[in-house]
mmCIF file of C-alpha atoms and ligand atoms in Angstrom:
data_model
loop_
_atom_site.group_PDB
_atom_site.id
_atom_site.type_symbol
_atom_site.label_atom_id
_atom_site.label_comp_id
_atom_site.label_asym_id
_atom_site.label_seq_id
_atom_site.Cartn_x
_atom_site.Cartn_y
_atom_site.Cartn_z
ATOM 1 C CA MET F 30 -24.782 1.798 16.379
ATOM 2 C CA SER F 31 -21.984 3.600 18.253
ATOM 3 C CA ARG F 32 -18.835 4.772 16.019
ATOM 4 C CA VAL F 33 -16.099 2.523 16.058
ATOM 5 C CA LYS F 34 -13.123 3.824 18.378
ATOM 6 C CA VAL F 35 -9.925 3.832 16.522
ATOM 7 C CA GLY F 36 -6.386 4.138 17.577
ATOM 8 C CA ILE F 37 -3.548 5.342 15.104
ATOM 9 C CA VAL F 38 -0.050 3.931 15.692
ATOM 10 C CA GLY F 39 2.449 6.217 13.957
ATOM 11 C CA SER F 40 2.135 10.150 13.684
ATOM 12 C CA ARG F 41 3.643 11.130 10.234
ATOM 13 C CA PHE F 42 2.563 10.671 6.473
ATOM 14 C CA GLN F 43 0.273 8.019 6.029
ATOM 15 C CA ALA F 44 -1.249 8.859 9.955
ATOM 16 C CA ASP F 45 -2.304 12.168 8.678
ATOM 17 C CA CYS F 46 -4.038 10.554 5.802
ATOM 18 C CA ILE F 47 -5.940 8.070 7.854
ATOM 19 C CA ALA F 48 -6.760 10.811 10.591
ATOM 20 C CA ALA F 49 -8.294 13.328 7.918
ATOM 21 C CA ALA F 50 -9.893 10.293 6.000
ATOM 22 C CA MET F 51 -12.150 9.358 9.532
ATOM 23 C CA LYS F 52 -12.976 12.873 10.007
ATOM 24 C CA THR F 53 -15.241 12.475 6.609
ATOM 25 C CA MET F 54 -17.282 9.366 8.403
ATOM 26 C CA PRO F 55 -18.091 10.673 11.522
ATOM 27 C CA GLU F 56 -21.055 8.252 11.477
ATOM 28 C CA GLU F 57 -19.268 5.398 11.392
ATOM 29 C CA GLY F 58 -15.757 6.003 13.493
ATOM 30 C CA GLU F 59 -13.701 8.393 15.284
ATOM 31 C CA VAL F 60 -9.857 8.372 16.346
ATOM 32 C CA VAL F 61 -9.924 8.399 19.977
ATOM 33 C CA ALA F 62 -5.926 7.774 20.314
ATOM 34 C CA VAL F 63 -2.613 8.074 18.742
ATOM 35 C CA ALA F 64 0.776 6.008 19.679
ATOM 36 C CA SER F 65 4.129 7.677 18.334
ATOM 37 C CA PRO F 66 7.681 6.668 19.832
ATOM 38 C CA THR F 67 8.963 10.073 19.455
ATOM 39 C CA ALA F 68 8.635 12.542 22.329
ATOM 40 C CA GLY F 69 5.865 14.981 21.578
ATOM 41 C CA ASN F 70 5.208 13.947 18.351
ATOM 42 C CA SER F 71 1.982 11.801 19.254
ATOM 43 C CA GLN F 72 0.611 14.955 21.337
ATOM 44 C CA ALA F 73 1.164 17.576 18.624
ATOM 45 C CA PHE F 74 -0.306 14.978 16.082
ATOM 46 C CA ALA F 75 -3.350 14.478 18.695
ATOM 47 C CA GLN F 76 -3.660 18.342 18.920
ATOM 48 C CA ARG F 77 -3.562 19.094 15.069
ATOM 49 C CA HIS F 78 -6.363 16.168 14.666
ATOM 50 C CA GLY F 79 -8.303 16.843 17.834
ATOM 51 C CA ILE F 80 -7.567 13.355 19.232
ATOM 52 C CA PRO F 81 -8.424 12.871 23.029
ATOM 53 C CA ARG F 82 -5.269 10.976 23.916
ATOM 54 C CA ALA F 83 -1.861 10.407 22.932
ATOM 55 C CA TYR F 84 0.818 7.557 23.927
ATOM 56 C CA GLN F 85 4.296 7.177 23.200
ATOM 57 C CA ASP F 86 4.358 3.439 23.196
ATOM 58 C CA TYR F 87 1.802 1.850 21.007
ATOM 59 C CA ARG F 88 1.606 -1.045 23.732
ATOM 60 C CA GLU F 89 -0.288 1.728 26.142
ATOM 61 C CA LEU F 90 -2.573 2.448 23.247
ATOM 62 C CA LEU F 91 -3.350 -1.379 22.836
ATOM 63 C CA ARG F 92 -4.453 -1.211 26.521
ATOM 64 C CA ASP F 93 -6.854 1.534 26.258
ATOM 65 C CA PRO F 94 -10.052 -0.368 26.497
ATOM 66 C CA GLU F 95 -12.167 2.065 24.241
ATOM 67 C CA ILE F 96 -10.235 1.349 21.321
ATOM 68 C CA GLU F 97 -11.893 -1.537 19.295
ATOM 69 C CA MET F 98 -9.706 -1.059 15.832
ATOM 70 C CA ILE F 99 -5.999 0.107 15.222
ATOM 71 C CA SER F 100 -4.586 1.648 11.952
ATOM 72 C CA ILE F 101 -0.689 0.702 11.509
ATOM 73 C CA THR F 102 1.262 3.166 9.974
ATOM 74 C CA ALA F 103 4.581 2.646 11.265
ATOM 75 C CA PRO F 104 7.478 1.481 9.121
ATOM 76 C CA ASN F 105 7.184 -1.923 7.413
ATOM 77 C CA ARG F 106 9.567 -4.019 9.571
ATOM 78 C CA LEU F 107 7.216 -3.274 12.649
ATOM 79 C CA HIS F 108 3.520 -4.200 10.856
ATOM 80 C CA ALA F 109 3.673 -7.983 11.834
ATOM 81 C CA GLN F 110 4.574 -7.390 15.710
ATOM 82 C CA ILE F 111 2.365 -4.827 16.095
ATOM 83 C CA THR F 112 -0.610 -6.755 14.167
ATOM 84 C CA ILE F 113 -0.037 -9.941 16.603
ATOM 85 C CA ASP F 114 0.328 -7.635 19.794
ATOM 86 C CA ALA F 115 -2.956 -5.928 18.646
ATOM 87 C CA ALA F 116 -4.619 -9.170 18.058
ATOM 88 C CA GLU F 117 -3.754 -10.447 21.424
ATOM 89 C CA ALA F 118 -5.022 -7.268 22.963
ATOM 90 C CA GLY F 119 -8.451 -7.996 21.027
ATOM 91 C CA LYS F 120 -8.085 -5.121 18.689
ATOM 92 C CA HIS F 121 -9.151 -5.273 15.122
ATOM 93 C CA VAL F 122 -6.382 -4.250 12.570
ATOM 94 C CA VAL F 123 -5.657 -2.268 9.725
ATOM 95 C CA CYS F 124 -2.566 -2.593 8.460
ATOM 96 C CA GLU F 125 -0.662 -0.437 5.773
ATOM 97 C CA LYS F 126 0.931 -1.841 2.708
ATOM 98 C CA PRO F 127 3.092 -3.965 2.134
ATOM 99 C CA LEU F 128 1.491 -6.486 4.789
ATOM 100 C CA CYS F 129 4.798 -6.904 6.168
ATOM 101 C CA MET F 130 8.472 -8.221 5.597
ATOM 102 C CA THR F 131 8.519 -11.916 5.070
ATOM 103 C CA LEU F 132 5.757 -14.659 4.272
ATOM 104 C CA GLU F 133 6.421 -16.265 7.902
ATOM 105 C CA GLU F 134 5.159 -12.882 9.178
ATOM 106 C CA ALA F 135 2.280 -12.720 7.133
ATOM 107 C CA ASP F 136 1.116 -16.148 8.148
ATOM 108 C CA ALA F 137 1.774 -15.251 11.585
ATOM 109 C CA MET F 138 -0.497 -11.994 11.574
ATOM 110 C CA ILE F 139 -3.415 -13.961 9.753
ATOM 111 C CA ASP F 140 -3.200 -16.897 12.640
ATOM 112 C CA ALA F 141 -2.932 -14.375 15.430
ATOM 113 C CA CYS F 142 -6.072 -12.506 14.122
ATOM 114 C CA GLY F 143 -7.951 -15.489 13.375
ATOM 115 C CA LYS F 144 -7.305 -16.971 17.035
ATOM 116 C CA ALA F 145 -8.290 -13.592 18.417
ATOM 117 C CA GLY F 146 -11.516 -13.463 16.700
ATOM 118 C CA VAL F 147 -10.346 -10.057 15.099
ATOM 119 C CA LEU F 148 -10.333 -8.695 11.765
ATOM 120 C CA LEU F 149 -7.003 -8.280 9.762
ATOM 121 C CA MET F 150 -7.659 -5.815 7.197
ATOM 122 C CA TYR F 151 -5.072 -4.486 4.528
ATOM 123 C CA ALA F 152 -5.068 -1.161 3.601
ATOM 124 C CA GLU F 153 -4.945 -1.269 -0.073
ATOM 125 C CA GLU F 154 -6.775 1.735 -0.926
ATOM 126 C CA LEU F 155 -6.571 1.420 -4.725
ATOM 127 C CA PHE F 156 -9.725 -0.956 -4.315
ATOM 128 C CA PHE F 157 -11.379 2.120 -3.161
ATOM 129 C CA ALA F 158 -10.275 4.788 -5.327
ATOM 130 C CA PRO F 159 -13.173 5.984 -7.294
ATOM 131 C CA LYS F 160 -11.858 6.236 -10.582
ATOM 132 C CA TYR F 161 -10.519 2.653 -10.473
ATOM 133 C CA VAL F 162 -13.738 1.401 -9.081
ATOM 134 C CA LYS F 163 -15.779 2.802 -11.933
ATOM 135 C CA ALA F 164 -12.961 0.969 -14.312
ATOM 136 C CA LYS F 165 -13.904 -2.540 -12.577
ATOM 137 C CA GLN F 166 -17.265 -1.985 -12.659
ATOM 138 C CA MET F 167 -17.441 -1.246 -16.364
ATOM 139 C CA SER F 168 -15.106 -4.131 -16.856
ATOM 140 C CA ASP F 169 -17.360 -6.454 -14.742
ATOM 141 C CA GLU F 170 -20.032 -5.280 -16.408
ATOM 142 C CA GLY F 171 -18.211 -6.326 -19.617
ATOM 143 C CA ALA F 172 -17.560 -3.085 -21.315
ATOM 144 C CA PHE F 173 -14.057 -4.150 -22.543
ATOM 145 C CA GLY F 174 -14.814 -7.981 -23.549
ATOM 146 C CA ARG F 175 -12.347 -10.668 -22.211
ATOM 147 C CA VAL F 176 -9.595 -8.352 -20.630
ATOM 148 C CA HIS F 177 -6.047 -9.507 -21.622
ATOM 149 C CA LEU F 178 -4.028 -6.632 -20.063
ATOM 150 C CA VAL F 179 -4.137 -4.529 -17.136
ATOM 151 C CA LYS F 180 -1.304 -1.705 -16.146
ATOM 152 C CA GLN F 181 -0.767 0.155 -13.365
ATOM 153 C CA GLY F 182 2.091 2.251 -12.755
ATOM 154 C CA GLU F 183 3.047 4.539 -9.549
ATOM 155 C CA LYS F 184 5.658 6.556 -9.710
ATOM 156 C CA HIS F 185 7.420 9.782 -7.949
ATOM 157 C CA SER F 186 10.523 11.097 -6.894
ATOM 158 C CA GLY F 187 11.305 8.857 -4.036
ATOM 159 C CA PRO F 188 10.109 8.336 -0.468
ATOM 160 C CA HIS F 189 9.780 11.295 2.404
ATOM 161 C CA SER F 190 11.106 9.152 5.177
ATOM 162 C CA GLU F 191 14.680 7.919 5.599
ATOM 163 C CA TRP F 192 13.459 4.615 6.570
ATOM 164 C CA PHE F 193 12.373 3.593 3.372
ATOM 165 C CA TRP F 194 15.535 3.892 1.538
ATOM 166 C CA ASP F 195 17.153 1.652 4.166
ATOM 167 C CA VAL F 196 15.996 -1.851 3.064
ATOM 168 C CA ARG F 197 16.690 -3.347 6.513
ATOM 169 C CA GLN F 198 13.659 -1.432 7.665
ATOM 170 C CA SER F 199 11.646 -1.363 4.460
ATOM 171 C CA GLY F 200 12.233 -4.671 2.829
ATOM 172 C CA GLY F 201 13.051 -3.387 -0.393
ATOM 173 C CA GLY F 202 12.754 -0.589 -3.127
ATOM 174 C CA ALA F 203 10.227 0.692 -5.309
ATOM 175 C CA VAL F 204 8.613 -2.353 -5.886
ATOM 176 C CA MET F 205 8.192 -3.164 -2.225
ATOM 177 C CA ASP F 206 6.974 0.444 -1.665
ATOM 178 C CA LEU F 207 4.808 0.930 -4.926
ATOM 179 C CA GLY F 208 4.697 -2.290 -6.814
ATOM 180 C CA CYS F 209 2.717 -3.801 -3.794
ATOM 181 C CA HIS F 210 -0.030 -1.516 -4.887
ATOM 182 C CA GLY F 211 0.234 -2.601 -8.597
ATOM 183 C CA ILE F 212 0.181 -6.365 -7.862
ATOM 184 C CA ALA F 213 -2.844 -6.055 -5.520
ATOM 185 C CA PHE F 214 -4.603 -3.945 -8.032
ATOM 186 C CA CYS F 215 -4.032 -6.446 -11.088
ATOM 187 C CA TRP F 216 -5.235 -9.357 -9.068
ATOM 188 C CA TRP F 217 -7.966 -7.270 -7.608
ATOM 189 C CA PHE F 218 -9.012 -6.149 -11.063
ATOM 190 C CA LEU F 219 -9.074 -9.649 -12.768
ATOM 191 C CA GLY F 220 -11.495 -11.116 -10.050
ATOM 192 C CA LYS F 221 -8.621 -12.249 -7.843
ATOM 193 C CA GLN F 222 -7.520 -15.394 -9.766
ATOM 194 C CA LYS F 223 -4.184 -17.142 -9.082
ATOM 195 C CA VAL F 224 -0.945 -15.571 -10.160
ATOM 196 C CA LYS F 225 0.830 -18.082 -12.674
ATOM 197 C CA SER F 226 4.439 -16.349 -13.067
ATOM 198 C CA VAL F 227 6.191 -13.271 -12.193
ATOM 199 C CA TYR F 228 8.692 -11.495 -14.247
ATOM 200 C CA SER F 229 10.517 -8.604 -12.986
ATOM 201 C CA HIS F 230 13.275 -6.107 -14.144
ATOM 202 C CA MET F 231 14.828 -3.880 -11.227
ATOM 203 C CA SER F 232 17.552 -1.561 -11.471
ATOM 204 C CA THR F 233 18.544 1.215 -9.190
ATOM 205 C CA GLN F 234 19.210 4.040 -12.073
ATOM 206 C CA VAL F 235 19.666 7.316 -9.778
ATOM 207 C CA HIS F 236 19.878 6.771 -6.226
ATOM 208 C CA GLN F 237 22.560 4.366 -5.991
ATOM 209 C CA ALA F 238 24.169 6.747 -3.224
ATOM 210 C CA ARG F 239 21.337 6.603 -0.813
ATOM 211 C CA THR F 240 19.736 3.075 -1.338
ATOM 212 C CA GLU F 241 20.725 -0.559 -1.883
ATOM 213 C CA GLY F 242 16.768 -0.802 -3.314
ATOM 214 C CA GLU F 243 15.650 -0.618 -6.813
ATOM 215 C CA ASP F 244 14.569 2.611 -7.652
ATOM 216 C CA GLU F 245 13.074 1.324 -11.150
ATOM 217 C CA ALA F 246 11.157 -1.671 -11.774
ATOM 218 C CA ILE F 247 8.951 -3.487 -14.288
ATOM 219 C CA THR F 248 7.114 -6.300 -13.193
ATOM 220 C CA ILE F 249 4.739 -8.660 -15.224
ATOM 221 C CA LEU F 250 2.605 -10.920 -13.830
ATOM 222 C CA GLU F 251 0.699 -13.956 -15.818
ATOM 223 C CA PHE F 252 -2.561 -15.111 -14.313
ATOM 224 C CA GLU F 253 -4.392 -18.090 -14.901
ATOM 225 C CA ASN F 254 -6.548 -17.518 -17.535
ATOM 226 C CA GLY F 255 -3.418 -15.943 -19.597
ATOM 227 C CA ALA F 256 -4.434 -12.204 -18.629
ATOM 228 C CA ILE F 257 -1.266 -9.646 -18.083
ATOM 229 C CA GLY F 258 -0.415 -7.670 -15.234
ATOM 230 C CA LEU F 259 2.148 -4.838 -15.898
ATOM 231 C CA ILE F 260 3.443 -2.832 -13.172
ATOM 232 C CA GLU F 261 5.732 0.255 -13.321
ATOM 233 C CA SER F 262 7.144 1.381 -9.921
ATOM 234 C CA SER F 263 9.618 3.930 -9.908
ATOM 235 C CA TRP F 264 11.410 6.253 -7.578
ATOM 236 C CA ASN F 265 12.672 8.721 -10.118
ATOM 237 C CA ARG F 266 9.819 10.738 -11.642
ATOM 238 C CA PRO F 267 10.052 14.590 -10.173
ATOM 239 C CA GLY F 268 7.064 16.433 -10.543
ATOM 240 C CA GLY F 269 4.682 14.873 -8.342
ATOM 241 C CA MET F 270 2.916 11.711 -7.562
ATOM 242 C CA ASP F 271 1.815 9.931 -10.733
ATOM 243 C CA ASP F 272 -0.582 6.987 -10.495
ATOM 244 C CA SER F 273 -2.668 5.611 -13.192
ATOM 245 C CA ILE F 274 -4.387 2.497 -15.086
ATOM 246 C CA GLU F 275 -4.597 0.955 -18.393
ATOM 247 C CA VAL F 276 -7.033 -1.559 -19.245
ATOM 248 C CA PHE F 277 -7.260 -3.704 -22.584
ATOM 249 C CA GLY F 278 -9.711 -6.237 -23.761
ATOM 250 C CA ASP F 279 -10.920 -7.672 -27.280
ATOM 251 C CA LYS F 280 -14.117 -5.075 -27.012
ATOM 252 C CA GLY F 281 -12.714 -1.788 -25.535
ATOM 253 C CA GLN F 282 -10.242 -0.423 -23.263
ATOM 254 C CA THR F 283 -10.228 2.391 -20.561
ATOM 255 C CA TYR F 284 -7.506 4.577 -18.886
ATOM 256 C CA ALA F 285 -7.475 6.623 -15.591
ATOM 257 C CA ASP F 286 -4.974 8.851 -14.462
ATOM 258 C CA MET F 287 -5.899 8.951 -10.654
ATOM 259 C CA LEU F 288 -4.156 12.479 -9.709
ATOM 260 C CA MET F 289 -2.964 14.584 -12.985
ATOM 261 C CA GLY F 290 -5.807 13.415 -14.697
ATOM 262 C CA ASN F 291 -8.011 15.055 -12.130
ATOM 263 C CA ALA F 292 -5.830 18.180 -11.695
ATOM 264 C CA LEU F 293 -5.960 21.656 -12.831
ATOM 265 C CA PRO F 294 -3.214 22.090 -15.142
ATOM 266 C CA THR F 295 -1.794 25.421 -13.289
ATOM 267 C CA TYR F 296 0.801 28.205 -14.278
ATOM 268 C CA SER F 297 2.271 30.167 -11.294
ATOM 269 C CA GLU F 298 5.224 32.791 -11.439
ATOM 270 C CA VAL F 299 4.980 33.237 -7.205
ATOM 271 C CA GLY F 300 4.005 29.663 -6.335
ATOM 272 C CA PHE F 301 1.117 28.460 -3.850
ATOM 273 C CA GLY F 302 0.895 26.334 -0.794
ATOM 274 C CA TYR F 303 0.387 23.041 -1.994
ATOM 275 C CA ALA F 304 -0.025 21.179 -5.210
ATOM 276 C CA VAL F 305 -0.076 17.315 -4.988
ATOM 277 C CA GLU F 306 1.811 14.673 -3.245
ATOM 278 C CA LYS F 307 5.723 14.590 -3.751
ATOM 279 C CA ALA F 308 5.549 17.848 -5.925
ATOM 280 C CA ALA F 309 8.568 19.723 -5.069
ATOM 281 C CA THR F 310 7.356 23.162 -6.206
ATOM 282 C CA THR F 311 4.438 25.068 -7.067
ATOM 283 C CA LYS F 312 6.081 27.534 -9.066
ATOM 284 C CA GLY F 313 5.837 27.388 -13.149
ATOM 285 C CA TRP F 314 3.483 24.712 -14.640
ATOM 286 C CA THR F 315 1.889 22.214 -12.037
ATOM 287 C CA TYR F 316 -0.916 20.006 -11.523
ATOM 288 C CA PRO F 317 -2.595 20.861 -8.077
ATOM 289 C CA VAL F 318 -5.020 18.160 -7.392
ATOM 290 C CA PHE F 319 -8.476 18.791 -5.546
ATOM 291 C CA GLU F 320 -9.890 16.294 -2.681
ATOM 292 C CA GLU F 321 -6.599 14.195 -2.962
ATOM 293 C CA HIS F 322 -7.656 11.803 -0.428
ATOM 294 C CA TRP F 323 -11.152 11.227 -1.964
ATOM 295 C CA ASN F 324 -9.201 10.454 -5.313
ATOM 296 C CA TYR F 325 -6.945 7.850 -3.548
ATOM 297 C CA GLY F 326 -9.846 6.036 -1.886
ATOM 298 C CA PHE F 327 -8.727 6.757 1.892
ATOM 299 C CA PRO F 328 -12.067 7.890 3.070
ATOM 300 C CA GLN F 329 -14.021 5.103 1.351
ATOM 301 C CA GLU F 330 -11.351 2.563 2.549
ATOM 302 C CA MET F 331 -11.986 3.305 6.467
ATOM 303 C CA ARG F 332 -15.535 4.019 6.132
ATOM 304 C CA HIS F 333 -15.309 0.098 4.736
ATOM 305 C CA PHE F 334 -13.075 -1.203 7.390
ATOM 306 C CA ALA F 335 -15.161 0.834 10.118
ATOM 307 C CA ARG F 336 -18.400 -1.040 8.807
ATOM 308 C CA CYS F 337 -16.540 -4.348 8.735
ATOM 309 C CA VAL F 338 -15.731 -3.959 12.350
ATOM 310 C CA ARG F 339 -19.608 -3.195 12.913
ATOM 311 C CA GLY F 340 -20.582 -6.591 10.691
ATOM 312 C CA LYS F 341 -22.226 -4.093 7.929
ATOM 313 C CA GLU F 342 -19.817 -5.307 5.556
ATOM 314 C CA THR F 343 -17.228 -7.855 4.778
ATOM 315 C CA PRO F 344 -13.456 -6.825 3.984
ATOM 316 C CA ILE F 345 -12.750 -6.583 0.264
ATOM 317 C CA SER F 346 -8.933 -6.600 1.570
ATOM 318 C CA ASP F 347 -7.782 -8.586 4.111
ATOM 319 C CA GLY F 348 -4.949 -10.403 5.611
ATOM 320 C CA GLU F 349 -5.069 -12.963 2.393
ATOM 321 C CA THR F 350 -4.892 -9.682 0.300
ATOM 322 C CA GLY F 351 -1.560 -9.119 1.573
ATOM 323 C CA ARG F 352 -0.203 -12.366 1.538
ATOM 324 C CA VAL F 353 -1.056 -12.726 -2.168
ATOM 325 C CA VAL F 354 0.866 -9.742 -2.541
ATOM 326 C CA GLN F 355 3.770 -10.975 -0.378
ATOM 327 C CA GLU F 356 4.370 -13.964 -2.345
ATOM 328 C CA VAL F 357 4.366 -12.092 -5.566
ATOM 329 C CA LEU F 358 6.500 -9.576 -4.044
ATOM 330 C CA TYR F 359 9.295 -12.724 -3.094
ATOM 331 C CA ALA F 360 8.737 -13.830 -6.790
ATOM 332 C CA ALA F 361 9.422 -10.490 -8.203
ATOM 333 C CA TYR F 362 12.521 -10.149 -6.534
ATOM 334 C CA ALA F 363 13.634 -13.872 -7.121
ATOM 335 C CA SER F 364 12.998 -13.147 -10.583
ATOM 336 C CA ALA F 365 14.941 -9.887 -10.591
ATOM 337 C CA GLY F 366 17.884 -12.110 -9.019
ATOM 338 C CA LEU F 367 17.508 -14.950 -11.334
ATOM 339 C CA GLY F 368 16.836 -12.835 -15.001
ATOM 340 C CA ARG F 369 13.750 -15.206 -15.732
ATOM 341 C CA LYS F 370 10.444 -15.797 -14.536
ATOM 342 C CA VAL F 371 9.349 -17.431 -11.531
ATOM 343 C CA THR F 372 6.058 -19.677 -11.314
ATOM 344 C CA LEU F 373 3.869 -19.694 -8.286
ATOM 345 C CA PRO F 374 3.309 -20.906 -5.542
ATOM 346 C CA PHE F 375 6.748 -19.776 -4.408
ATOM 347 C CA ARG F 376 7.058 -19.720 -0.792
ATOM 348 C CA PRO F 377 10.540 -20.020 0.245
ATOM 349 C CA SER F 378 11.129 -20.090 3.971
ATOM 350 C CA GLY F 379 13.945 -18.325 6.162
ATOM 351 C CA ILE F 380 14.329 -15.134 3.635
ATOM 352 C CA ALA F 381 14.855 -12.452 5.925
ATOM 353 C CA LYS F 382 13.275 -9.675 3.449
ATOM 354 C CA PRO F 383 12.440 -9.888 -0.138
ATOM 355 C CA ILE F 384 15.043 -7.736 -1.643
ATOM 356 C CA ASP F 385 17.344 -10.709 -0.634
ATOM 357 C CA LEU F 386 16.198 -12.534 -3.367
ATOM 358 C CA TRP F 387 17.363 -10.116 -6.162
ATOM 359 C CA LYS F 388 20.708 -9.126 -4.222
ATOM 360 C CA ARG F 389 21.765 -12.867 -3.398
ATOM 361 C CA PRO F 390 20.284 -15.030 -6.507
ATOM 362 C CA GLU F 391 21.919 -17.850 -4.712
ATOM 363 C CA LEU F 392 18.880 -17.786 -2.197
ATOM 364 C CA ALA F 393 16.253 -17.489 -5.316
ATOM 365 C CA GLN F 394 17.790 -20.406 -6.992
ATOM 366 C CA ALA F 395 17.850 -22.632 -3.863
ATOM 367 C CA ALA F 396 14.087 -21.544 -3.601
ATOM 368 C CA VAL F 397 13.143 -22.338 -7.031
ATOM 369 C CA ALA F 398 14.677 -25.620 -6.906
ATOM 370 C CA ALA F 399 12.999 -26.422 -3.569
ATOM 371 C CA ALA F 400 9.652 -25.487 -4.848
ATOM 372 C CA ARG F 401 10.044 -27.990 -7.968
HETATM 373 N N1 LIG J 521 -1.585 3.425 1.538
HETATM 374 C C1 LIG J 521 -0.796 4.189 0.756
HETATM 375 O O1 LIG J 521 -0.629 4.833 -0.025
HETATM 376 C C2 LIG J 521 0.546 4.817 1.745
HETATM 377 C C3 LIG J 521 1.458 5.915 1.763
HETATM 378 C C4 LIG J 521 2.254 6.214 2.363
HETATM 379 C C5 LIG J 521 2.793 5.395 3.447
HETATM 380 N N2 LIG J 521 2.018 3.850 3.450
HETATM 381 C C6 LIG J 521 2.484 2.941 4.499
HETATM 382 O O2 LIG J 521 2.362 3.270 5.708
HETATM 383 C C7 LIG J 521 3.485 2.962 6.765
HETATM 384 C C8 LIG J 521 4.161 4.208 7.198
HETATM 385 O O3 LIG J 521 4.530 5.097 6.423
HETATM 386 P P1 LIG J 521 4.633 6.937 6.477
HETATM 387 O O4 LIG J 521 4.766 7.231 4.827
HETATM 388 O O5 LIG J 521 3.388 7.520 7.144
HETATM 389 O O6 LIG J 521 6.232 6.490 7.141
HETATM 390 P P2 LIG J 521 6.502 8.089 8.047
HETATM 391 O O7 LIG J 521 8.216 7.851 8.197
HETATM 392 O O8 LIG J 521 5.916 9.134 7.583
HETATM 393 O O9 LIG J 521 6.026 7.594 9.365
HETATM 394 C C9 LIG J 521 6.092 6.732 10.334
HETATM 395 C C10 LIG J 521 5.355 6.869 11.822
HETATM 396 O O10 LIG J 521 5.786 5.522 12.382
HETATM 397 C C11 LIG J 521 6.265 5.957 13.583
HETATM 398 N N3 LIG J 521 7.116 4.823 14.382
HETATM 399 C C12 LIG J 521 8.358 4.138 14.007
HETATM 400 N N4 LIG J 521 8.363 3.211 14.886
HETATM 401 C C13 LIG J 521 7.420 3.003 15.847
HETATM 402 C C14 LIG J 521 7.106 2.193 16.729
HETATM 403 N N5 LIG J 521 7.793 1.429 17.442
HETATM 404 N N6 LIG J 521 5.772 2.423 17.151
HETATM 405 C C15 LIG J 521 4.840 3.095 16.673
HETATM 406 N N7 LIG J 521 5.222 4.070 15.670
HETATM 407 C C16 LIG J 521 6.167 3.988 15.364
HETATM 408 C C17 LIG J 521 7.068 6.963 13.329
HETATM 409 O O11 LIG J 521 7.421 7.787 14.547
HETATM 410 C C18 LIG J 521 6.249 7.897 12.258
HETATM 411 O O12 LIG J 521 5.277 8.691 13.350
HETATM 412 C C19 LIG J 521 4.567 2.572 5.575
HETATM 413 O O13 LIG J 521 4.056 1.192 6.031
HETATM 414 C C20 LIG J 521 3.993 2.776 4.330
HETATM 415 O O14 LIG J 521 4.385 1.817 3.425
HETATM 416 C C21 LIG J 521 1.062 3.753 2.585
#
């Protein structure tokens, strides 16, 4: 069967990861166009990655008849509109995390794709990260007995682009940005069972001058079978990206450090080109990682999504996954606002962005009362 023709929306950090991932799987798909609003950026990106067509407006890309699937790597606040426009144009959608800003948007995205008969695939690469996949395989085999605690942490020194720090564009801080991975991960690892309750403690410890968002958070998920997910999200850890998991059951446990655990402990007085995402320096002791995209699972994820478009596989991460995460994000921010755990289902309407449930506890209070 022919290769899936892909268009990328956005031309910076995550767009680079997706374009590089696609190059590793030429038998399944290829990127044929990119769209990005800043003049010259999409052309430069296209040139760098050998992509034939570059547009400034993503709606032009959606009119490109060759494109079958798009990858949305634009800021969070744009995910819903781009997805709905893409569905109307008959394109399958891969949407970066978090799925969107609000639960209403999640519903609208799922509906639009359902009506148009296109796939909505949620780009949670932790479902494809080789170390984490191995941990899940062992767990599913029963290696750890009954798993009662799954921990995931993602921590770095803070985002690379200004919009992440502006909660009107991002929807929240480190939980919205990084915690969404941990929520999806614990849910997936424990067999996609229902989340019963969420408790989150959020604070802004270091970056008060730069953001209203939380830069430090601990979030606890209680699942239907009593198992616990514990998620640590931080924008305050210099030294390069840290992503790791721990799994505990009554018959065993496993630990996986995705990046540092796969790195070369290195000392250099003069430095070198690149160590790992978000590392500010390569001088002194550093942890350069090899096959960085592969360790994250980006090529494996995009290969799976391309195969889904061809009907060879069924999405293991879809719009529903993104909506589950979105509801837990709401509950996490509400919990931080109220200072206590919030039970699910928790689907308040009319919330402009998840962080409002933390900053305006009266909204969280009203939502909890309405959910009773
Ligand atoms: N899966 C992951 O691990 C991962 C990692 C990084 C980012 N992301 C997600 O990917 C998305 C993009 O993040 P990023 O780090 O690449 O941000 P970025 O700031 O590096 O890039 C954003 C891109 O979107 C483009 N853009 C802005 N407005 C647009 C519009 N109207 N139409 C089309 N493009 C537009 C910008 O020009 C830029 O090219 C975010 O939702 C983020 O959460 C996911």
